[in-house]
Amino acid sequence: MKILTVINQLLLFLSLMFTIFGHVSAQSDTSIYHLTINKEVVNKAGKDVSGMTINGTIPGPTLRFKEGGYAVIYVKNEMEEETSIHWHGLLLPNFHDGVPYLTTPPIRPGKTLKYEFPLIQAGTYWYHSHTMLQEQSGVYGSFVIEPIEETLDYDKELVMVLSDWTNQKSINVLRNLKRGNEWYNIKKGTATPLNQVVARGGFGAQINFWRQRMEGADIADIYYHAFLNNGEQTQEYPEFEPGEKVRLRIINGAASSQFWMTFGGEDPTLVAADGLNVVPVKRNKTFIAIAETYDFVVTIPENGKIEFRATAQDGSGYSSA
Ligand SMILES: [Cu+2]
């Protein structure tokens, strides 16, 4: 009887140690990334302009992690102005949230900030600058955490970061908006001529709009020169074969644009929203607001072709993949 108790105790002890060390080895599953933010000339919409890149590209690289692991990310600022990176949608210690002057110090010119945090969730997330208008200039990228156990059924995956691009300096875009003029509506052909406003008895309302510096047609305020999918207006992803199930991790990293997403003829299955798995639902035309993420599983049709489009809410343009 006594010897059985001892063996029992021993087994309990061993299983306890196994649990602890098993856990520790999962915790020490550390992924290290280095991001460098720089200013360089880029051409996204037919004109060389100054942009901001992460590791030389817009968007920055996809950072991949494993749930239960540990993230270490060094962000180096090679610009002459300060910057920051905010990890959007991630549960982490306050200091590493990356909102300058609120939770985290800004990254000064030439300096590097080390972010580190345990990965206690899974799904599709993203990161972006939280300083001035740097996100509009290109400082954003995707953040993917694979779950400990994958419950979704798919063969391959593709991250698609959607965004909007202007050849204007973003500070000038802001100035234009603050002036409350109709410049962007004129560019988009959505301005209403004053004689028509008067003819329809809207002059009083128009004066009110002017006083509040509000534009007339106001679905989207800014005229953009391009809308981008992973940094390009059109993308080809030839790596998928007919019949394959592809998980699309779609992120709206635009500064001010919301998109209607369409997936060609076949209805894809929506499987996750803002990082969390949802009850799967077959759905084609889907709206994505700023900073949202949606995951869909699409089956590549027999002819091997499927067109994904993200059309700006006001219909002024789209990106295609
Ligand atoms: Cu954000």
XYZ file of C-alpha atoms and ligand atoms in Angstrom:
322
model
C 0.000 0.000 0.000
C 2.738 2.389 1.033
C 4.910 1.647 -1.973
C 1.929 2.368 -4.281
C 1.447 5.748 -2.658
C 5.122 6.548 -3.207
C 4.905 5.541 -6.866
C 1.762 7.624 -7.212
C 3.479 10.634 -5.684
C 6.458 10.104 -7.962
C 4.248 9.939 -11.054
C 2.406 13.053 -9.966
C 5.713 14.844 -9.457
C 7.001 13.742 -12.871
C 3.852 14.820 -14.667
C 3.987 18.147 -12.868
C 7.608 18.698 -13.899
C 6.729 17.720 -17.465
C 3.888 20.224 -17.517
C 6.085 22.995 -16.162
C 9.041 22.355 -18.449
C 6.812 21.697 -21.444
C 5.257 25.082 -20.763
C 8.608 26.774 -20.323
C 9.908 25.425 -23.609
C 6.764 26.761 -25.357
C 7.357 30.148 -23.718
C 10.939 30.206 -24.901
C 9.674 29.874 -28.495
C 10.882 33.401 -29.265
C 10.643 35.047 -32.680
C 12.912 38.026 -33.294
C 12.304 40.648 -35.979
C 14.177 43.777 -36.993
C 12.246 46.607 -38.624
C 13.927 49.713 -40.032
C 11.830 52.734 -40.917
C 13.227 55.022 -43.576
C 12.278 57.792 -45.956
C 12.761 57.106 -49.642
C 11.467 57.971 -53.081
C 8.683 55.620 -54.140
C 6.386 55.430 -57.143
C 2.943 54.000 -56.396
C 0.769 56.086 -58.687
C 2.764 57.264 -61.691
C 4.949 59.785 -59.895
C 8.147 59.713 -57.826
C 7.305 61.057 -54.405
C 8.709 60.795 -50.914
C 7.359 57.822 -48.968
C 8.144 55.994 -45.758
C 9.210 52.373 -45.918
C 9.747 49.538 -43.456
C 12.740 47.389 -44.407
C 12.597 49.106 -47.810
C 9.012 48.254 -48.740
C 5.401 49.448 -48.480
C 3.752 47.719 -46.739
C 6.386 46.431 -44.328
C 7.043 42.690 -43.987
C 4.539 40.194 -42.614
C 5.595 39.304 -39.079
C 4.709 35.685 -38.270
C 4.426 34.178 -34.839
C 3.075 31.168 -32.993
C 0.459 31.446 -30.283
C 2.071 30.822 -26.894
C 5.397 32.117 -28.178
C 7.225 35.338 -27.419
C 7.704 38.313 -29.748
C 10.852 40.429 -29.778
C 10.783 43.237 -32.329
C 13.480 45.876 -32.738
C 12.250 49.001 -34.517
C 14.977 51.283 -35.821
C 14.247 54.841 -36.912
C 16.511 56.001 -39.748
C 14.468 59.120 -40.472
C 15.085 62.669 -39.301
C 11.751 62.805 -37.505
C 10.450 60.682 -34.631
C 8.294 57.624 -35.217
C 6.456 54.787 -33.461
C 4.876 51.401 -34.141
C 1.532 50.426 -32.642
C 0.529 46.738 -32.695
C -3.116 46.901 -33.703
C -5.453 44.489 -31.950
C -2.795 42.788 -29.850
C -3.159 42.066 -26.171
C 0.123 43.128 -24.584
C 1.712 45.000 -21.701
C 0.858 48.704 -21.848
C 4.436 49.865 -22.376
C 4.700 47.852 -25.608
C 1.466 49.150 -27.153
C 3.434 51.792 -29.039
C 1.264 54.890 -28.778
C 3.781 57.705 -28.269
C 3.367 60.039 -25.296
C 0.557 57.826 -23.980
C 2.012 54.367 -23.314
C 5.410 54.325 -25.023
C 8.156 56.876 -25.666
C 8.496 57.933 -29.334
C 11.418 56.491 -31.288
C 13.732 59.433 -31.864
C 15.835 59.815 -35.045
C 18.616 57.234 -35.188
C 17.297 55.307 -32.192
C 16.006 51.736 -31.838
C 13.174 50.607 -29.574
C 12.843 46.993 -28.463
C 9.284 45.764 -28.188
C 8.676 42.418 -26.476
C 5.552 40.621 -25.386
C 4.060 37.145 -24.998
C 1.674 36.043 -27.752
C -1.522 35.081 -25.978
C -3.881 35.089 -28.970
C -3.992 33.933 -32.594
C -5.221 35.460 -35.832
C -4.715 38.235 -38.377
C -3.553 41.588 -37.041
C -1.392 44.463 -38.217
C 0.923 47.244 -37.146
C 1.292 50.883 -38.093
C 2.959 54.140 -37.128
C 1.053 56.102 -34.517
C 2.978 59.306 -35.235
C 1.559 62.259 -37.192
C 0.466 61.162 -40.702
C 3.162 58.502 -41.237
C 0.655 55.722 -41.817
C -0.553 57.533 -44.953
C 3.062 57.621 -46.162
C 3.563 53.858 -45.881
C 4.354 52.822 -42.314
C 2.156 49.745 -41.899
C 2.381 45.973 -42.209
C 0.750 42.677 -41.250
C 1.060 40.600 -38.095
C 0.019 36.939 -38.187
C -0.162 34.620 -35.195
C -0.735 30.956 -35.954
C -2.850 29.155 -33.366
C -1.472 26.322 -31.251
C -3.961 24.082 -32.999
C -5.406 25.049 -36.405
C -9.131 24.330 -36.614
C -9.681 25.802 -40.074
C -9.333 23.743 -43.213
C -7.166 25.268 -45.988
C -4.100 24.473 -48.098
C -2.241 27.775 -48.476
C -2.601 31.317 -47.316
C -2.117 34.845 -48.604
C -1.922 38.093 -46.671
C -3.385 41.108 -48.482
C -2.879 44.561 -47.006
C -5.219 47.138 -48.549
C -4.358 50.823 -48.493
C -4.820 54.212 -50.127
C -2.110 56.271 -51.783
C -1.780 59.975 -52.530
C 1.046 61.659 -54.410
C 0.412 64.740 -52.306
C 2.290 65.290 -49.070
C -0.065 64.037 -46.392
C 0.303 67.276 -44.426
C -1.070 69.142 -47.472
C -4.014 66.719 -47.635
C -4.795 67.606 -44.042
C -4.489 71.341 -44.797
C -6.903 70.976 -47.695
C -9.396 69.165 -45.466
C -9.147 71.827 -42.783
C -9.798 74.560 -45.313
C -13.053 72.775 -46.089
C -12.821 73.541 -49.797
C -14.290 71.375 -52.523
C -10.953 70.565 -54.142
C -11.171 66.774 -53.752
C -14.818 66.733 -54.802
C -13.888 68.666 -57.930
C -11.126 66.098 -58.623
C -13.642 63.260 -58.176
C -16.419 65.022 -60.086
C -18.734 64.959 -57.078
C -18.894 68.717 -56.408
C -22.346 70.261 -56.883
C -22.389 73.525 -58.870
C -23.745 76.451 -56.848
C -26.506 77.283 -59.335
C -27.954 73.785 -58.823
C -27.740 74.168 -55.063
C -29.671 77.454 -55.325
C -32.183 75.988 -57.802
C -32.994 73.214 -55.300
C -33.426 75.623 -52.426
C -30.283 74.438 -50.670
C -28.460 77.741 -50.378
C -29.151 78.134 -46.636
C -27.801 74.640 -45.968
C -24.814 75.404 -48.187
C -23.967 78.519 -46.134
C -24.149 76.354 -43.024
C -21.768 73.838 -44.630
C -19.329 76.608 -45.514
C -19.475 77.977 -42.008
C -18.633 74.507 -40.633
C -16.055 73.970 -43.378
C -17.802 70.829 -44.473
C -17.680 69.525 -48.005
C -20.777 68.857 -50.061
C -20.459 65.223 -51.159
C -18.973 63.528 -48.176
C -18.778 59.731 -48.455
C -14.982 59.940 -48.603
C -13.188 63.218 -48.107
C -9.964 62.700 -50.009
C -9.136 62.198 -53.653
C -6.591 59.365 -53.828
C -4.272 58.731 -56.741
C -4.358 54.971 -56.150
C -5.667 52.169 -53.991
C -3.197 49.409 -53.227
C -3.121 45.669 -52.566
C 0.186 44.783 -50.893
C 1.593 48.045 -52.194
C 0.515 47.761 -55.855
C -2.618 48.779 -57.770
C -2.725 45.374 -59.463
C -1.258 42.167 -58.162
C -0.827 38.697 -59.611
C -0.543 35.748 -57.276
C 0.329 32.856 -59.590
C 1.299 30.407 -56.842
C -2.185 28.909 -56.408
C -3.516 25.862 -58.269
C -7.110 24.992 -59.239
C -8.961 23.281 -56.404
C -6.694 24.638 -53.671
C -8.281 26.257 -50.652
C -6.573 29.545 -49.915
C -6.977 31.465 -46.704
C -6.973 35.183 -47.447
C -5.933 37.336 -44.529
C -7.235 40.771 -45.532
C -6.279 43.905 -43.630
C -7.501 47.452 -44.277
C -4.377 49.501 -43.596
C -5.715 52.583 -45.419
C -5.480 56.004 -43.818
C -9.024 57.108 -44.676
C -10.596 54.625 -47.128
C -13.162 51.905 -46.616
C -13.636 49.257 -49.284
C -16.222 46.958 -50.809
C -14.448 43.643 -51.347
C -15.545 41.256 -54.105
C -14.178 37.797 -54.867
C -15.198 37.083 -58.475
C -17.830 34.464 -59.275
C -17.549 32.033 -56.399
C -18.649 32.870 -52.863
C -15.782 32.555 -50.376
C -16.267 31.553 -46.742
C -15.748 34.228 -44.130
C -13.940 32.506 -41.256
C -12.518 35.250 -39.037
C -13.010 38.927 -38.214
C -10.518 41.179 -36.427
C -8.387 38.165 -35.565
C -11.103 36.012 -34.041
C -12.640 32.970 -35.711
C -16.345 33.394 -36.436
C -19.132 30.962 -37.356
C -18.192 30.361 -41.021
C -20.533 32.024 -43.484
C -20.538 32.031 -47.291
C -20.289 35.620 -48.383
C -19.109 37.563 -51.400
C -19.455 41.369 -51.426
C -18.216 42.461 -48.000
C -17.445 45.886 -46.599
C -14.166 46.445 -44.746
C -13.758 49.537 -42.599
C -10.471 51.159 -41.683
C -8.214 48.947 -39.516
C -10.499 45.906 -39.718
C -9.197 42.482 -40.690
C -11.202 39.671 -42.313
C -10.142 36.143 -43.183
C -11.804 34.278 -46.036
C -11.212 30.814 -47.452
C -11.576 30.709 -51.239
C -11.384 27.673 -53.493
C -9.416 28.369 -56.677
C -11.752 27.530 -59.589
C -10.964 25.104 -62.435
C -9.608 27.840 -64.728
C -7.200 28.852 -61.961
C -8.424 32.451 -61.925
C -10.250 34.517 -59.376
C -10.314 38.305 -59.131
C -10.305 39.980 -55.757
C -11.205 43.653 -55.865
C -11.248 46.247 -53.144
C -13.304 49.209 -54.364
C -13.242 52.472 -52.417
C -16.593 53.202 -50.778
C -17.216 56.244 -52.967
C -16.402 54.283 -56.124
C -13.462 56.513 -57.021
C -11.068 53.616 -57.604
C -10.029 50.085 -56.715
C -7.156 47.677 -56.344
C -7.224 44.301 -58.051
C -5.564 40.971 -57.373
Cu -4.401 50.838 -35.212
